[in-house]
Amino acid sequence: MMSNDKHIDDLLDLLSAQGKEAYFGEPVSVLEHCLQCAYFAEQSQASPSTIAAALLHDIGHMLHGLPEDIAQRGVDGAHEEVAAAYLARWFGEDVTETVRLHVAAKRYLCATDPGYLGRLSPASVESLQLQGGPMCDEEAAAFEALPNASVAVQLRQWDDEAKIQNMDVPGLEHYRSVLLRVSVSG
């Protein structure tokens, strides 16, 4: 059985190695996006588990093996589900459920915040349709009742902001201690 240190190092290596890929039509790489999202969480004085979720929320894009242009091909890679399942080996629901719900949070915000859809990037609007579009009233009410819903909404807002070219943020090693602190025994 590997130690948590090894698991965390493997996660950081995965982000480093595969995170340099283009981020589905956005002006930053997946790694730049994830680091910016974690930085915004940290600057907001979020909990360590929320910072970890912010850093790891899009790791599913590196795991599903689908090409960058999947949205243009009409395919939803369900990256949030892939990520949550993968991360569940090392993290509790405070991380994994927040990761799993960040796409639902986009759908929720589109349904409940009149100006939200207009603030989404073109790539995010395109993927929204594949992810089910804005929630109906019943879906929104069910989402609001979930334990991690409010944290997922906050993550989603950082997610939408974290697309700034050449932004200076801490690197992966900065978050190693946070990931170790919130990881569960392996």
PDB file of C-alpha atoms in Angstrom:
ATOM      1  CA  MET A   1       0.000   0.000   0.000  1.00  0.00           C
ATOM      2  CA  MET A   2       1.381   3.376  -1.014  1.00  0.00           C
ATOM      3  CA  SER A   3       1.662   6.208   1.440  1.00  0.00           C
ATOM      4  CA  ASN A   4      -0.446   9.317   1.000  1.00  0.00           C
ATOM      5  CA  ASP A   5       2.763  11.181   0.147  1.00  0.00           C
ATOM      6  CA  LYS A   6       3.216   8.947  -2.895  1.00  0.00           C
ATOM      7  CA  HIS A   7      -0.424   9.369  -3.967  1.00  0.00           C
ATOM      8  CA  ILE A   8      -0.189  13.144  -3.671  1.00  0.00           C
ATOM      9  CA  ASP A   9       3.090  13.182  -5.598  1.00  0.00           C
ATOM     10  CA  ASP A  10       1.452  11.079  -8.318  1.00  0.00           C
ATOM     11  CA  LEU A  11      -1.474  13.525  -8.527  1.00  0.00           C
ATOM     12  CA  LEU A  12       0.885  16.493  -8.767  1.00  0.00           C
ATOM     13  CA  ASP A  13       2.932  14.653 -11.427  1.00  0.00           C
ATOM     14  CA  LEU A  14      -0.233  13.976 -13.438  1.00  0.00           C
ATOM     15  CA  LEU A  15      -1.252  17.632 -13.262  1.00  0.00           C
ATOM     16  CA  SER A  16       2.254  18.734 -14.214  1.00  0.00           C
ATOM     17  CA  ALA A  17       2.708  16.274 -17.082  1.00  0.00           C
ATOM     18  CA  GLN A  18      -0.727  16.429 -18.668  1.00  0.00           C
ATOM     19  CA  GLY A  19      -1.892  19.836 -17.484  1.00  0.00           C
ATOM     20  CA  LYS A  20       0.082  21.713 -20.092  1.00  0.00           C
ATOM     21  CA  GLU A  21      -2.459  20.715 -22.732  1.00  0.00           C
ATOM     22  CA  ALA A  22      -4.852  23.274 -24.132  1.00  0.00           C
ATOM     23  CA  TYR A  23      -7.963  23.802 -22.056  1.00  0.00           C
ATOM     24  CA  PHE A  24     -10.883  23.183 -24.389  1.00  0.00           C
ATOM     25  CA  GLY A  25     -10.943  26.487 -26.227  1.00  0.00           C
ATOM     26  CA  GLU A  26      -9.836  28.649 -23.296  1.00  0.00           C
ATOM     27  CA  PRO A  27      -6.784  30.974 -23.359  1.00  0.00           C
ATOM     28  CA  VAL A  28      -4.958  28.986 -20.630  1.00  0.00           C
ATOM     29  CA  SER A  29      -3.776  25.406 -20.169  1.00  0.00           C
ATOM     30  CA  VAL A  30      -5.612  23.014 -17.865  1.00  0.00           C
ATOM     31  CA  LEU A  31      -2.791  23.377 -15.329  1.00  0.00           C
ATOM     32  CA  GLU A  32      -2.865  27.194 -15.435  1.00  0.00           C
ATOM     33  CA  HIS A  33      -6.642  27.047 -14.983  1.00  0.00           C
ATOM     34  CA  CYS A  34      -6.431  24.666 -12.006  1.00  0.00           C
ATOM     35  CA  LEU A  35      -3.684  26.692 -10.319  1.00  0.00           C
ATOM     36  CA  GLN A  36      -5.648  29.926 -10.770  1.00  0.00           C
ATOM     37  CA  CYS A  37      -8.776  28.310  -9.362  1.00  0.00           C
ATOM     38  CA  ALA A  38      -6.863  27.074  -6.289  1.00  0.00           C
ATOM     39  CA  TYR A  39      -5.279  30.514  -5.893  1.00  0.00           C
ATOM     40  CA  PHE A  40      -8.703  32.194  -5.930  1.00  0.00           C
ATOM     41  CA  ALA A  41      -9.933  29.695  -3.326  1.00  0.00           C
ATOM     42  CA  GLU A  42      -6.912  30.353  -1.138  1.00  0.00           C
ATOM     43  CA  GLN A  43      -7.293  34.124  -1.484  1.00  0.00           C
ATOM     44  CA  SER A  44     -10.927  33.755  -0.379  1.00  0.00           C
ATOM     45  CA  GLN A  45      -9.724  31.949   2.750  1.00  0.00           C
ATOM     46  CA  ALA A  46     -11.577  28.798   1.738  1.00  0.00           C
ATOM     47  CA  SER A  47     -11.120  25.618   3.746  1.00  0.00           C
ATOM     48  CA  PRO A  48      -8.224  23.315   2.839  1.00  0.00           C
ATOM     49  CA  SER A  49     -10.644  20.782   1.339  1.00  0.00           C
ATOM     50  CA  THR A  50     -12.181  23.496  -0.854  1.00  0.00           C
ATOM     51  CA  ILE A  51      -8.727  24.626  -1.991  1.00  0.00           C
ATOM     52  CA  ALA A  52      -7.931  20.998  -2.844  1.00  0.00           C
ATOM     53  CA  ALA A  53     -11.196  20.664  -4.788  1.00  0.00           C
ATOM     54  CA  ALA A  54     -10.409  23.883  -6.658  1.00  0.00           C
ATOM     55  CA  LEU A  55      -6.976  22.573  -7.640  1.00  0.00           C
ATOM     56  CA  LEU A  56      -8.233  19.126  -8.665  1.00  0.00           C
ATOM     57  CA  HIS A  57     -11.683  19.906 -10.119  1.00  0.00           C
ATOM     58  CA  ASP A  58     -10.683  19.414 -13.757  1.00  0.00           C
ATOM     59  CA  ILE A  59      -8.339  16.449 -13.380  1.00  0.00           C
ATOM     60  CA  GLY A  60     -10.985  14.370 -15.153  1.00  0.00           C
ATOM     61  CA  HIS A  61     -10.009  16.132 -18.397  1.00  0.00           C
ATOM     62  CA  MET A  62      -6.605  14.470 -18.044  1.00  0.00           C
ATOM     63  CA  LEU A  63      -8.084  11.059 -17.283  1.00  0.00           C
ATOM     64  CA  HIS A  64     -10.924  10.498 -19.752  1.00  0.00           C
ATOM     65  CA  GLY A  65      -8.573  10.260 -22.740  1.00  0.00           C
ATOM     66  CA  LEU A  66     -10.780  12.309 -25.037  1.00  0.00           C
ATOM     67  CA  PRO A  67      -9.427  14.991 -27.400  1.00  0.00           C
ATOM     68  CA  GLU A  68      -9.591  18.719 -26.704  1.00  0.00           C
ATOM     69  CA  ASP A  69     -12.355  19.288 -29.266  1.00  0.00           C
ATOM     70  CA  ILE A  70     -14.860  16.856 -27.729  1.00  0.00           C
ATOM     71  CA  ALA A  71     -17.497  19.571 -27.244  1.00  0.00           C
ATOM     72  CA  GLN A  72     -17.331  20.448 -30.939  1.00  0.00           C
ATOM     73  CA  ARG A  73     -17.872  16.736 -31.622  1.00  0.00           C
ATOM     74  CA  GLY A  74     -20.987  16.775 -29.436  1.00  0.00           C
ATOM     75  CA  VAL A  75     -19.474  14.666 -26.657  1.00  0.00           C
ATOM     76  CA  ASP A  76     -19.608  15.350 -22.915  1.00  0.00           C
ATOM     77  CA  GLY A  77     -16.629  13.647 -21.297  1.00  0.00           C
ATOM     78  CA  ALA A  78     -18.348  13.797 -17.861  1.00  0.00           C
ATOM     79  CA  HIS A  79     -14.990  14.974 -16.507  1.00  0.00           C
ATOM     80  CA  GLU A  80     -16.536  15.842 -13.145  1.00  0.00           C
ATOM     81  CA  GLU A  81     -17.703  12.240 -12.613  1.00  0.00           C
ATOM     82  CA  VAL A  82     -14.371  10.813 -13.828  1.00  0.00           C
ATOM     83  CA  ALA A  83     -12.491  13.142 -11.461  1.00  0.00           C
ATOM     84  CA  ALA A  84     -14.683  12.459  -8.418  1.00  0.00           C
ATOM     85  CA  ALA A  85     -14.401   8.680  -8.850  1.00  0.00           C
ATOM     86  CA  TYR A  86     -10.635   8.854  -9.315  1.00  0.00           C
ATOM     87  CA  LEU A  87     -10.080  11.191  -6.355  1.00  0.00           C
ATOM     88  CA  ALA A  88     -12.312   9.167  -3.995  1.00  0.00           C
ATOM     89  CA  ARG A  89      -9.387   6.823  -3.333  1.00  0.00           C
ATOM     90  CA  TRP A  90      -7.514   9.603  -1.515  1.00  0.00           C
ATOM     91  CA  PHE A  91     -10.048  12.245  -0.517  1.00  0.00           C
ATOM     92  CA  GLY A  92     -13.343  12.412   1.316  1.00  0.00           C
ATOM     93  CA  GLU A  93     -16.636  13.799   0.083  1.00  0.00           C
ATOM     94  CA  ASP A  94     -15.711  17.332   1.147  1.00  0.00           C
ATOM     95  CA  VAL A  95     -13.343  17.252  -1.867  1.00  0.00           C
ATOM     96  CA  THR A  96     -14.901  14.697  -4.212  1.00  0.00           C
ATOM     97  CA  GLU A  97     -18.507  15.871  -4.016  1.00  0.00           C
ATOM     98  CA  THR A  98     -17.463  19.472  -4.571  1.00  0.00           C
ATOM     99  CA  VAL A  99     -15.538  18.351  -7.656  1.00  0.00           C
ATOM    100  CA  ARG A 100     -18.452  16.208  -8.844  1.00  0.00           C
ATOM    101  CA  LEU A 101     -20.938  19.072  -8.427  1.00  0.00           C
ATOM    102  CA  HIS A 102     -18.998  21.866 -10.154  1.00  0.00           C
ATOM    103  CA  VAL A 103     -20.695  21.200 -13.517  1.00  0.00           C
ATOM    104  CA  ALA A 104     -24.128  20.964 -11.888  1.00  0.00           C
ATOM    105  CA  ALA A 105     -23.305  24.294 -10.219  1.00  0.00           C
ATOM    106  CA  LYS A 106     -22.852  25.875 -13.658  1.00  0.00           C
ATOM    107  CA  ARG A 107     -26.247  24.535 -14.734  1.00  0.00           C
ATOM    108  CA  TYR A 108     -27.720  25.790 -11.442  1.00  0.00           C
ATOM    109  CA  LEU A 109     -26.274  29.281 -11.816  1.00  0.00           C
ATOM    110  CA  CYS A 110     -27.566  29.494 -15.392  1.00  0.00           C
ATOM    111  CA  ALA A 111     -31.050  28.764 -14.038  1.00  0.00           C
ATOM    112  CA  THR A 112     -30.969  31.034 -10.992  1.00  0.00           C
ATOM    113  CA  ASP A 113     -28.724  34.000 -11.853  1.00  0.00           C
ATOM    114  CA  PRO A 114     -30.123  36.023 -14.778  1.00  0.00           C
ATOM    115  CA  GLY A 115     -26.730  37.480 -15.749  1.00  0.00           C
ATOM    116  CA  TYR A 116     -24.638  34.349 -15.296  1.00  0.00           C
ATOM    117  CA  LEU A 117     -25.001  32.814 -18.756  1.00  0.00           C
ATOM    118  CA  GLY A 118     -23.807  36.064 -20.330  1.00  0.00           C
ATOM    119  CA  ARG A 119     -20.585  35.897 -18.296  1.00  0.00           C
ATOM    120  CA  LEU A 120     -19.631  32.396 -19.450  1.00  0.00           C
ATOM    121  CA  SER A 121     -16.825  31.950 -21.950  1.00  0.00           C
ATOM    122  CA  PRO A 122     -17.834  30.686 -25.415  1.00  0.00           C
ATOM    123  CA  ALA A 123     -16.296  27.270 -24.661  1.00  0.00           C
ATOM    124  CA  SER A 124     -18.254  27.044 -21.396  1.00  0.00           C
ATOM    125  CA  VAL A 125     -21.510  27.940 -23.174  1.00  0.00           C
ATOM    126  CA  GLU A 126     -20.831  25.224 -25.750  1.00  0.00           C
ATOM    127  CA  SER A 127     -20.191  22.568 -23.093  1.00  0.00           C
ATOM    128  CA  LEU A 128     -23.267  23.699 -21.109  1.00  0.00           C
ATOM    129  CA  GLN A 129     -25.582  22.375 -23.788  1.00  0.00           C
ATOM    130  CA  LEU A 130     -23.877  18.956 -23.676  1.00  0.00           C
ATOM    131  CA  GLN A 131     -24.082  18.960 -19.879  1.00  0.00           C
ATOM    132  CA  GLY A 132     -27.861  19.357 -19.873  1.00  0.00           C
ATOM    133  CA  GLY A 133     -28.346  23.121 -20.165  1.00  0.00           C
ATOM    134  CA  PRO A 134     -29.766  25.281 -17.374  1.00  0.00           C
ATOM    135  CA  MET A 135     -31.559  23.353 -14.628  1.00  0.00           C
ATOM    136  CA  CYS A 136     -35.324  23.304 -14.397  1.00  0.00           C
ATOM    137  CA  ASP A 137     -36.900  24.459 -11.120  1.00  0.00           C
ATOM    138  CA  GLU A 138     -37.083  20.914  -9.723  1.00  0.00           C
ATOM    139  CA  GLU A 139     -33.415  20.228 -10.535  1.00  0.00           C
ATOM    140  CA  ALA A 140     -32.378  23.537  -8.969  1.00  0.00           C
ATOM    141  CA  ALA A 141     -34.296  22.760  -5.770  1.00  0.00           C
ATOM    142  CA  ALA A 142     -32.724  19.289  -5.579  1.00  0.00           C
ATOM    143  CA  PHE A 143     -29.267  20.773  -6.157  1.00  0.00           C
ATOM    144  CA  GLU A 144     -29.765  23.377  -3.388  1.00  0.00           C
ATOM    145  CA  ALA A 145     -30.570  20.548  -0.940  1.00  0.00           C
ATOM    146  CA  LEU A 146     -27.213  18.820  -1.488  1.00  0.00           C
ATOM    147  CA  PRO A 147     -24.660  19.184   1.337  1.00  0.00           C
ATOM    148  CA  ASN A 148     -21.879  20.510  -0.926  1.00  0.00           C
ATOM    149  CA  ALA A 149     -24.030  22.699  -3.168  1.00  0.00           C
ATOM    150  CA  SER A 150     -22.955  26.093  -1.829  1.00  0.00           C
ATOM    151  CA  VAL A 151     -19.254  25.151  -1.929  1.00  0.00           C
ATOM    152  CA  ALA A 152     -19.680  23.840  -5.487  1.00  0.00           C
ATOM    153  CA  VAL A 153     -21.279  27.155  -6.506  1.00  0.00           C
ATOM    154  CA  GLN A 154     -18.315  29.043  -5.070  1.00  0.00           C
ATOM    155  CA  LEU A 155     -15.909  26.692  -6.876  1.00  0.00           C
ATOM    156  CA  ARG A 156     -17.840  27.289 -10.076  1.00  0.00           C
ATOM    157  CA  GLN A 157     -17.412  31.042  -9.738  1.00  0.00           C
ATOM    158  CA  TRP A 158     -13.644  30.656  -9.295  1.00  0.00           C
ATOM    159  CA  ASP A 159     -13.693  28.204 -12.206  1.00  0.00           C
ATOM    160  CA  ASP A 160     -15.267  30.844 -14.443  1.00  0.00           C
ATOM    161  CA  GLU A 161     -12.685  33.471 -13.415  1.00  0.00           C
ATOM    162  CA  ALA A 162      -9.640  31.192 -13.698  1.00  0.00           C
ATOM    163  CA  LYS A 163      -8.937  31.763 -17.385  1.00  0.00           C
ATOM    164  CA  ILE A 164      -6.459  34.652 -17.261  1.00  0.00           C
ATOM    165  CA  GLN A 165      -3.440  34.421 -19.542  1.00  0.00           C
ATOM    166  CA  ASN A 166      -0.014  34.807 -17.903  1.00  0.00           C
ATOM    167  CA  MET A 167      -1.404  35.224 -14.386  1.00  0.00           C
ATOM    168  CA  ASP A 168       1.287  34.834 -11.725  1.00  0.00           C
ATOM    169  CA  VAL A 169       0.129  32.255  -9.150  1.00  0.00           C
ATOM    170  CA  PRO A 170       1.891  29.738  -6.896  1.00  0.00           C
ATOM    171  CA  GLY A 171       2.922  26.448  -8.502  1.00  0.00           C
ATOM    172  CA  LEU A 172       1.788  22.922  -7.714  1.00  0.00           C
ATOM    173  CA  GLU A 173       4.294  22.352  -4.912  1.00  0.00           C
ATOM    174  CA  HIS A 174       2.623  25.191  -2.984  1.00  0.00           C
ATOM    175  CA  TYR A 175      -0.502  23.018  -2.640  1.00  0.00           C
ATOM    176  CA  ARG A 176       1.210  19.741  -1.698  1.00  0.00           C
ATOM    177  CA  SER A 177       0.771  20.318   2.056  1.00  0.00           C
ATOM    178  CA  VAL A 178      -2.905  21.220   1.598  1.00  0.00           C
ATOM    179  CA  LEU A 179      -3.522  18.012  -0.361  1.00  0.00           C
ATOM    180  CA  LEU A 180      -1.705  15.950   2.271  1.00  0.00           C
ATOM    181  CA  ARG A 181      -3.692  17.585   5.065  1.00  0.00           C
ATOM    182  CA  VAL A 182      -7.067  16.740   3.528  1.00  0.00           C
ATOM    183  CA  SER A 183      -6.233  13.308   2.087  1.00  0.00           C
ATOM    184  CA  VAL A 184      -7.640  10.259   3.799  1.00  0.00           C
ATOM    185  CA  SER A 185      -5.520   7.289   4.808  1.00  0.00           C
ATOM    186  CA  GLY A 186      -4.725   5.208   1.751  1.00  0.00           C
TER     187      GLY A 186
END
